[in-house]
Amino acid sequence: MFPRETVDTSPIREKAQKAGVPVCDFLMRKMQELAGLEGKPQTLLAVCPNSRTVIRAALRAAKRARAPVKFAATLNQVDIDRGYTGLTQGEFVELVKQEAEAIHFEGLIIIALDHGGPWVKDRHTIEGWDLKTCMDWVKRSFEAAIDAGYDLLHVDPTVDRTLPPGTTLPVETVIERTVELIEHAENHRNKRGLPPISYEVGTEEVHGGLADLGVFERFLAGLKDALKARGLEGVWPIFVVGKVGTDLHTTLFDPQVARVLSEKARPYGSFIKGHYTDYVENPEDYPKSGMGAANVGPEFTEEEYNALAELAHIEEELFARKLVVEKSEILEVLTQEVRKSGRWKKWLLPEEMGKDLLELPRERKMWLVKTGCRYIWAQPEVVAKRALLYENLKRNGYFPEDIVLTAIERALDKYFRAFNLVDLDLRLQKVL
């Protein structure tokens, strides 16, 4: 197997490079053109690569769907300190290349950074960093992402932990910090002589200040002026994150809000990007409402956990029949490692503050464990116990990795279908 020079060898990337256009921008324009031709809009699926298994499953699902796939990695997951996946930006890109080559995936793969901004990375908050320290770190992370070959950077300076709780960061400050980070990224890219990249701005978070429509419009207009003032009028975000009804605790997408935001962003040449799309009840409404892209992440972690729970149940039955010598105790280990990580605490509700994970009601504890597993998949104890679980089942004729991959792929397939992405590689030939 020969290593790829780029993350993919797709015709779309080749044509975008020849046109001197960022590949994500090029794809979105061609998808828009195709929608006009077919009368069938599409929404790009952005997969949160919270484990190596999810990366593998996403590529397999995209190959089967014959569609592009985008990976949107947060700084918590992949960063210069290796994040919770244990991967730097360069290692992440190389891993995706290897996984794609292993299944001879020939479609478009977009590599993106998700939520790049001060205090969005947990470490910034946990260790109480000041603004300058945060911004310097984010700039170094941007440099590493650009050097690694990322196609898109999400610039998200909408959080400020120095402000009193409940205080919204002024939109002018958000614009100022957004431009500062984009300018740094562009200076580094130009200095290295690298191809143009795409940008995404804003956030859907309630503390982020862009949930209000009036603020949303002020942000776009102000960003346009600020970029021009810094000589960056040729740079414009392809995606603007919009609050479209979904958040950590809700699963109903609001098509009407999405249509309004899409109409506001269209004159600027941007598309609306949705976050928290996990387990959304009406995914088919995303393309109908003009949504350009949508992020899905924790859902895949939960499906990975559920599949491991299924394997643990099989292992238990095999052990009872004396067909397994040593049980992996994988579910107990996952709970212990999530609890030990402390990362579950950031999802606690006000009335739960101060309580231990094991003191919470069973349903609530299970949700925190399942969603918290993304932080500990790469921990040595988890890796070892998972290997034992797989070996126990393989010795008895099972294919454990395939069972886990299939569970995640089933969730991925749902979005490829609902977002009208199936056979998109073939359909795009009409407009290339």
Short mmCIF file of C-alpha atoms in Angstrom, two decimals, residues 53-67 69 71 99-100 102-103 105 401-407 409 412-413 416:
data_model
loop_
_atom_site.label_atom_id
_atom_site.label_comp_id
_atom_site.label_asym_id
_atom_site.label_seq_id
_atom_site.Cartn_x
_atom_site.Cartn_y
_atom_site.Cartn_z
CA THR A 53 -13.53 3.26 14.83
CA VAL A 54 -15.78 6.16 13.83
CA ILE A 55 -13.22 7.28 11.22
CA ARG A 56 -13.15 3.80 9.72
CA ALA A 57 -16.95 3.48 9.80
CA ALA A 58 -17.44 6.89 8.17
CA LEU A 59 -15.14 6.04 5.27
CA ARG A 60 -16.85 2.70 4.74
CA ALA A 61 -20.30 4.32 4.80
CA ALA A 62 -19.20 7.09 2.42
CA LYS A 63 -17.72 4.55 0.02
CA ARG A 64 -20.95 2.57 0.04
CA ALA A 65 -23.01 5.75 -0.47
CA ARG A 66 -20.57 6.97 -3.15
CA ALA A 67 -20.55 10.37 -1.47
CA VAL A 69 -17.42 12.90 3.67
CA PHE A 71 -14.31 15.09 9.20
CA GLU A 99 -7.84 4.12 6.39
CA ALA A 100 -9.05 5.46 3.04
CA ALA A 102 -7.07 0.39 3.03
CA ILE A 103 -10.58 0.26 1.51
CA PHE A 105 -11.86 4.93 -1.05
CA GLU A 401 -15.12 -5.29 14.95
CA ASP A 402 -17.60 -5.74 12.12
CA ILE A 403 -20.46 -5.72 14.63
CA VAL A 404 -19.27 -2.39 16.07
CA LEU A 405 -18.57 -0.84 12.66
CA THR A 406 -21.97 -1.91 11.36
CA ALA A 407 -23.75 -0.24 14.27
CA GLU A 409 -22.44 2.77 9.86
CA LEU A 412 -24.17 7.20 9.23
CA ASP A 413 -26.29 5.67 6.46
CA PHE A 416 -26.30 10.04 3.89
#
